[in-house]
Structure formats: structure tokens, C-alpha cells
Amino acid sequence: VSVDVANRSLAKTQENFALNGIEAPSQAHEIRVMDVFDYIRYAKRKELTFDQVVCDPPSFARTKKYTFSALKNYGRLAADLWCLVAPGGQLVLSTNHSAYSLEDFKTDCLAACPGAELLAHFGLGEDFPRSGDERSDYLKVLVLAKGTKG
């Protein structure tokens, strides 16, 4: 399932799937244009779980119902998504917020995901130029694993 609140993202999402040889929407993969928090509530009601959940929200977004700020709200988002990860599954969390340090991002996400094991963390590749300013190393990606007992 791909979820994005922006209707303009639908065509781009379908295009990217096609470029990777994946038919979407399909029975195997649906695309939802809706607020991710609404989808999370829906998935919880339906008791849906996933082997892998990938989360790459914008640093800041505003909808009619909600304002999301990575610095303020990422922990809540991670906690909500953690409930959708099946036992033995993974949650991949990403942010490109330049003011969100890797240490704070790790701390917030691990606190939000009880029992999570940090499998890996990634940042910008060595071939990606950075300035001397630590904010230029903005990309942070965490891969968390959920134990087989949930």
C-alpha cells in the first residue's frame, strides 16, 4: 500500500512503479490518496499488518486536519506505524530534516517502537557532496526490526 495525501502524487507514484516493472494499483499493491493518519486508523480497525513498512514523510506538511512537523511529530508517526508491522517485520524510517540530528531521530524512533532492534542506519552516500555544516548531512534512515513475538 502506498499512501500520500497529495492527489498530484498519484500519477508520479504510478509512473515510478511502472519504471520499476511493478503494476500499481493492482491486487498486490494499492495506492491510497489520503492522510496517512487516517490510513493508519483504517488499518488498525481492519487489523492489517505488513512485513515491511517504509515511511518517508516530508519535514513539514499541512492538511485540512493536521499539521505535521518531523521534529515534533515523527515519534507519534513511528509509534502508529509500529503497530502495523507484523512480527518478524521491519519498519524503515527516513527523514531529510536538516535540523533533526541522527541521535535525536534514533532516540525518538526507538522510544516510539517498543522492542525494536535497530538493524541499520544510513545517511547520504559518500559520493554526495556536503558542506562543512552538519545540517548538509540531512538524510537519516533507520531500519528497525520487530521480534517474532510482536
PDB file of C-alpha atoms in Angstrom:
ATOM      1  CA  VAL A   1       0.000   0.000   0.000  1.00  0.00           C
ATOM      2  CA  SER A   2       1.310   3.443  -0.905  1.00  0.00           C
ATOM      3  CA  VAL A   3      -0.281   6.351   0.952  1.00  0.00           C
ATOM      4  CA  ASP A   4       0.117  10.029   0.082  1.00  0.00           C
ATOM      5  CA  VAL A   5      -2.231  12.863   0.939  1.00  0.00           C
ATOM      6  CA  ALA A   6      -1.365  14.815  -2.228  1.00  0.00           C
ATOM      7  CA  ASN A   7      -3.551  13.908  -5.189  1.00  0.00           C
ATOM      8  CA  ARG A   8      -0.817  15.232  -7.504  1.00  0.00           C
ATOM      9  CA  SER A   9       1.407  12.361  -6.291  1.00  0.00           C
ATOM     10  CA  LEU A  10      -0.853   9.653  -7.717  1.00  0.00           C
ATOM     11  CA  ALA A  11       0.401   9.882 -11.315  1.00  0.00           C
ATOM     12  CA  LYS A  12       4.039  10.127 -10.180  1.00  0.00           C
ATOM     13  CA  THR A  13       3.614   7.090  -7.913  1.00  0.00           C
ATOM     14  CA  GLN A  14       2.138   5.045 -10.762  1.00  0.00           C
ATOM     15  CA  GLU A  15       4.916   6.215 -13.092  1.00  0.00           C
ATOM     16  CA  ASN A  16       7.632   5.213 -10.614  1.00  0.00           C
ATOM     17  CA  PHE A  17       6.099   1.786 -10.122  1.00  0.00           C
ATOM     18  CA  ALA A  18       5.917   1.305 -13.904  1.00  0.00           C
ATOM     19  CA  LEU A  19       9.580   2.305 -14.283  1.00  0.00           C
ATOM     20  CA  ASN A  20      10.391  -0.480 -11.820  1.00  0.00           C
ATOM     21  CA  GLY A  21       8.244  -3.040 -13.626  1.00  0.00           C
ATOM     22  CA  ILE A  22       5.540  -3.072 -10.951  1.00  0.00           C
ATOM     23  CA  GLU A  23       1.897  -2.810 -11.856  1.00  0.00           C
ATOM     24  CA  ALA A  24       0.128  -0.482  -9.447  1.00  0.00           C
ATOM     25  CA  PRO A  25      -2.561  -0.193  -8.482  1.00  0.00           C
ATOM     26  CA  SER A  26      -3.082  -3.937  -8.553  1.00  0.00           C
ATOM     27  CA  GLN A  27      -4.259  -6.721  -6.288  1.00  0.00           C
ATOM     28  CA  ALA A  28      -0.735  -6.887  -4.883  1.00  0.00           C
ATOM     29  CA  HIS A  29      -0.303  -3.147  -4.332  1.00  0.00           C
ATOM     30  CA  GLU A  30      -2.874  -0.449  -3.792  1.00  0.00           C
ATOM     31  CA  ILE A  31      -2.343   3.290  -3.895  1.00  0.00           C
ATOM     32  CA  ARG A  32      -4.316   5.439  -1.470  1.00  0.00           C
ATOM     33  CA  VAL A  33      -4.649   9.207  -1.747  1.00  0.00           C
ATOM     34  CA  MET A  34      -5.416  10.067   1.859  1.00  0.00           C
ATOM     35  CA  ASP A  35      -3.892  11.292   5.078  1.00  0.00           C
ATOM     36  CA  VAL A  36      -1.515   8.679   6.489  1.00  0.00           C
ATOM     37  CA  PHE A  37      -3.016   9.003   9.976  1.00  0.00           C
ATOM     38  CA  ASP A  38      -6.468   8.231   8.531  1.00  0.00           C
ATOM     39  CA  TYR A  39      -4.991   5.194   6.769  1.00  0.00           C
ATOM     40  CA  ILE A  40      -3.327   4.036   9.984  1.00  0.00           C
ATOM     41  CA  ARG A  41      -6.677   4.216  11.819  1.00  0.00           C
ATOM     42  CA  TYR A  42      -8.289   2.247   8.966  1.00  0.00           C
ATOM     43  CA  ALA A  43      -5.533  -0.382   9.013  1.00  0.00           C
ATOM     44  CA  LYS A  44      -5.790  -0.791  12.785  1.00  0.00           C
ATOM     45  CA  ARG A  45      -9.589  -1.217  12.571  1.00  0.00           C
ATOM     46  CA  LYS A  46      -9.128  -3.864   9.868  1.00  0.00           C
ATOM     47  CA  GLU A  47      -6.252  -5.451  11.850  1.00  0.00           C
ATOM     48  CA  LEU A  48      -3.925  -5.136   8.864  1.00  0.00           C
ATOM     49  CA  THR A  49      -0.232  -5.815   9.344  1.00  0.00           C
ATOM     50  CA  PHE A  50       2.668  -5.642   6.924  1.00  0.00           C
ATOM     51  CA  ASP A  51       6.032  -7.392   6.666  1.00  0.00           C
ATOM     52  CA  GLN A  52       7.693  -4.111   5.787  1.00  0.00           C
ATOM     53  CA  VAL A  53       6.565  -0.530   6.275  1.00  0.00           C
ATOM     54  CA  VAL A  54       8.557   2.312   4.715  1.00  0.00           C
ATOM     55  CA  CYS A  55       7.957   5.831   5.986  1.00  0.00           C
ATOM     56  CA  ASP A  56       9.418   8.890   4.257  1.00  0.00           C
ATOM     57  CA  PRO A  57       7.282  11.886   5.215  1.00  0.00           C
ATOM     58  CA  PRO A  58       8.045  15.485   4.339  1.00  0.00           C
ATOM     59  CA  SER A  59       9.809  17.510   7.010  1.00  0.00           C
ATOM     60  CA  PHE A  60       6.712  19.684   7.247  1.00  0.00           C
ATOM     61  CA  ALA A  61       3.210  19.286   5.827  1.00  0.00           C
ATOM     62  CA  ARG A  62      -0.176  20.841   6.404  1.00  0.00           C
ATOM     63  CA  THR A  63      -3.522  19.282   5.549  1.00  0.00           C
ATOM     64  CA  LYS A  64      -7.041  20.467   6.338  1.00  0.00           C
ATOM     65  CA  LYS A  65      -6.999  18.420   9.540  1.00  0.00           C
ATOM     66  CA  TYR A  66      -3.425  18.315  10.678  1.00  0.00           C
ATOM     67  CA  THR A  67      -0.003  19.934  10.623  1.00  0.00           C
ATOM     68  CA  PHE A  68       2.939  17.520  10.606  1.00  0.00           C
ATOM     69  CA  SER A  69       6.417  18.556  11.683  1.00  0.00           C
ATOM     70  CA  ALA A  70       9.129  15.899  11.687  1.00  0.00           C
ATOM     71  CA  LEU A  71      10.758  17.415  14.758  1.00  0.00           C
ATOM     72  CA  LYS A  72       7.505  17.425  16.741  1.00  0.00           C
ATOM     73  CA  ASN A  73       5.505  14.523  15.329  1.00  0.00           C
ATOM     74  CA  TYR A  74       7.828  11.831  13.959  1.00  0.00           C
ATOM     75  CA  GLY A  75       7.717   9.831  17.188  1.00  0.00           C
ATOM     76  CA  ARG A  76       3.923   9.627  17.078  1.00  0.00           C
ATOM     77  CA  LEU A  77       4.005   8.590  13.421  1.00  0.00           C
ATOM     78  CA  ALA A  78       6.629   5.910  14.131  1.00  0.00           C
ATOM     79  CA  ALA A  79       4.583   4.574  17.073  1.00  0.00           C
ATOM     80  CA  ASP A  80       1.425   4.393  14.965  1.00  0.00           C
ATOM     81  CA  LEU A  81       3.253   2.613  12.145  1.00  0.00           C
ATOM     82  CA  TRP A  82       4.986   0.211  14.545  1.00  0.00           C
ATOM     83  CA  CYS A  83       1.532  -1.195  15.362  1.00  0.00           C
ATOM     84  CA  LEU A  84       1.134  -2.134  11.684  1.00  0.00           C
ATOM     85  CA  VAL A  85       4.420  -4.063  11.441  1.00  0.00           C
ATOM     86  CA  ALA A  86       3.902  -7.822  11.588  1.00  0.00           C
ATOM     87  CA  PRO A  87       6.003  -9.912  13.982  1.00  0.00           C
ATOM     88  CA  GLY A  88       9.333 -10.533  12.251  1.00  0.00           C
ATOM     89  CA  GLY A  89       8.771  -7.473  10.053  1.00  0.00           C
ATOM     90  CA  GLN A  90      10.681  -4.259   9.517  1.00  0.00           C
ATOM     91  CA  LEU A  91       9.951  -0.555   9.769  1.00  0.00           C
ATOM     92  CA  VAL A  92      12.117   1.714   7.615  1.00  0.00           C
ATOM     93  CA  LEU A  93      12.031   5.327   8.785  1.00  0.00           C
ATOM     94  CA  SER A  94      13.521   8.208   6.841  1.00  0.00           C
ATOM     95  CA  THR A  95      13.812  11.951   7.287  1.00  0.00           C
ATOM     96  CA  ASN A  96      15.605  14.672   5.396  1.00  0.00           C
ATOM     97  CA  HIS A  97      15.011  17.347   8.033  1.00  0.00           C
ATOM     98  CA  SER A  98      18.349  19.116   8.347  1.00  0.00           C
ATOM     99  CA  ALA A  99      17.760  20.200  11.968  1.00  0.00           C
ATOM    100  CA  TYR A 100      16.811  16.677  13.140  1.00  0.00           C
ATOM    101  CA  SER A 101      20.060  15.126  14.330  1.00  0.00           C
ATOM    102  CA  LEU A 102      20.696  11.435  13.774  1.00  0.00           C
ATOM    103  CA  GLU A 103      20.946  10.882  17.532  1.00  0.00           C
ATOM    104  CA  ASP A 104      17.623  12.623  18.240  1.00  0.00           C
ATOM    105  CA  PHE A 105      15.971  10.782  15.340  1.00  0.00           C
ATOM    106  CA  LYS A 106      17.226   7.418  16.662  1.00  0.00           C
ATOM    107  CA  THR A 107      16.181   8.248  20.222  1.00  0.00           C
ATOM    108  CA  ASP A 108      12.684   9.371  19.216  1.00  0.00           C
ATOM    109  CA  CYS A 109      12.046   6.422  16.907  1.00  0.00           C
ATOM    110  CA  LEU A 110      13.385   3.746  19.242  1.00  0.00           C
ATOM    111  CA  ALA A 111      11.366   5.197  22.139  1.00  0.00           C
ATOM    112  CA  ALA A 112       8.252   5.087  19.946  1.00  0.00           C
ATOM    113  CA  CYS A 113       8.776   1.459  18.894  1.00  0.00           C
ATOM    114  CA  PRO A 114       8.935  -0.783  21.972  1.00  0.00           C
ATOM    115  CA  GLY A 115      11.100  -3.851  21.495  1.00  0.00           C
ATOM    116  CA  ALA A 116      12.555  -2.589  18.223  1.00  0.00           C
ATOM    117  CA  GLU A 117      16.002  -3.737  17.201  1.00  0.00           C
ATOM    118  CA  LEU A 118      17.993  -1.205  15.192  1.00  0.00           C
ATOM    119  CA  LEU A 119      19.275  -3.259  12.252  1.00  0.00           C
ATOM    120  CA  ALA A 120      20.943  -0.420  10.364  1.00  0.00           C
ATOM    121  CA  HIS A 121      21.113   3.296   9.853  1.00  0.00           C
ATOM    122  CA  PHE A 122      22.075   5.121   6.695  1.00  0.00           C
ATOM    123  CA  GLY A 123      22.740   8.647   5.539  1.00  0.00           C
ATOM    124  CA  LEU A 124      23.893  10.337   2.389  1.00  0.00           C
ATOM    125  CA  GLY A 125      26.262   8.313   0.231  1.00  0.00           C
ATOM    126  CA  GLU A 126      29.953   9.128   0.216  1.00  0.00           C
ATOM    127  CA  ASP A 127      29.602  10.443  -3.326  1.00  0.00           C
ATOM    128  CA  PHE A 128      27.039  13.056  -2.281  1.00  0.00           C
ATOM    129  CA  PRO A 129      28.578  16.485  -1.681  1.00  0.00           C
ATOM    130  CA  ARG A 130      28.279  18.075   1.751  1.00  0.00           C
ATOM    131  CA  SER A 131      29.441  21.395   3.080  1.00  0.00           C
ATOM    132  CA  GLY A 132      31.220  21.731   6.413  1.00  0.00           C
ATOM    133  CA  ASP A 133      27.842  22.488   8.028  1.00  0.00           C
ATOM    134  CA  GLU A 134      26.455  19.420   9.837  1.00  0.00           C
ATOM    135  CA  ARG A 135      22.971  20.289   8.507  1.00  0.00           C
ATOM    136  CA  SER A 136      24.179  19.411   4.995  1.00  0.00           C
ATOM    137  CA  ASP A 137      24.232  15.762   6.111  1.00  0.00           C
ATOM    138  CA  TYR A 138      20.451  15.837   6.263  1.00  0.00           C
ATOM    139  CA  LEU A 139      19.388  12.309   5.250  1.00  0.00           C
ATOM    140  CA  LYS A 140      18.795   9.811   8.044  1.00  0.00           C
ATOM    141  CA  VAL A 141      17.354   6.329   7.525  1.00  0.00           C
ATOM    142  CA  LEU A 142      16.715   3.736  10.238  1.00  0.00           C
ATOM    143  CA  VAL A 143      15.802   0.091   9.725  1.00  0.00           C
ATOM    144  CA  LEU A 144      14.010  -1.355  12.753  1.00  0.00           C
ATOM    145  CA  ALA A 145      13.077  -4.995  13.245  1.00  0.00           C
ATOM    146  CA  LYS A 146      10.164  -6.340  15.245  1.00  0.00           C
ATOM    147  CA  GLY A 147      10.691  -9.620  17.053  1.00  0.00           C
ATOM    148  CA  THR A 148       8.713 -12.667  16.017  1.00  0.00           C
ATOM    149  CA  LYS A 149       6.602 -12.417  19.172  1.00  0.00           C
ATOM    150  CA  GLY A 150       5.454  -8.901  18.273  1.00  0.00           C
TER     151      GLY A 150
END
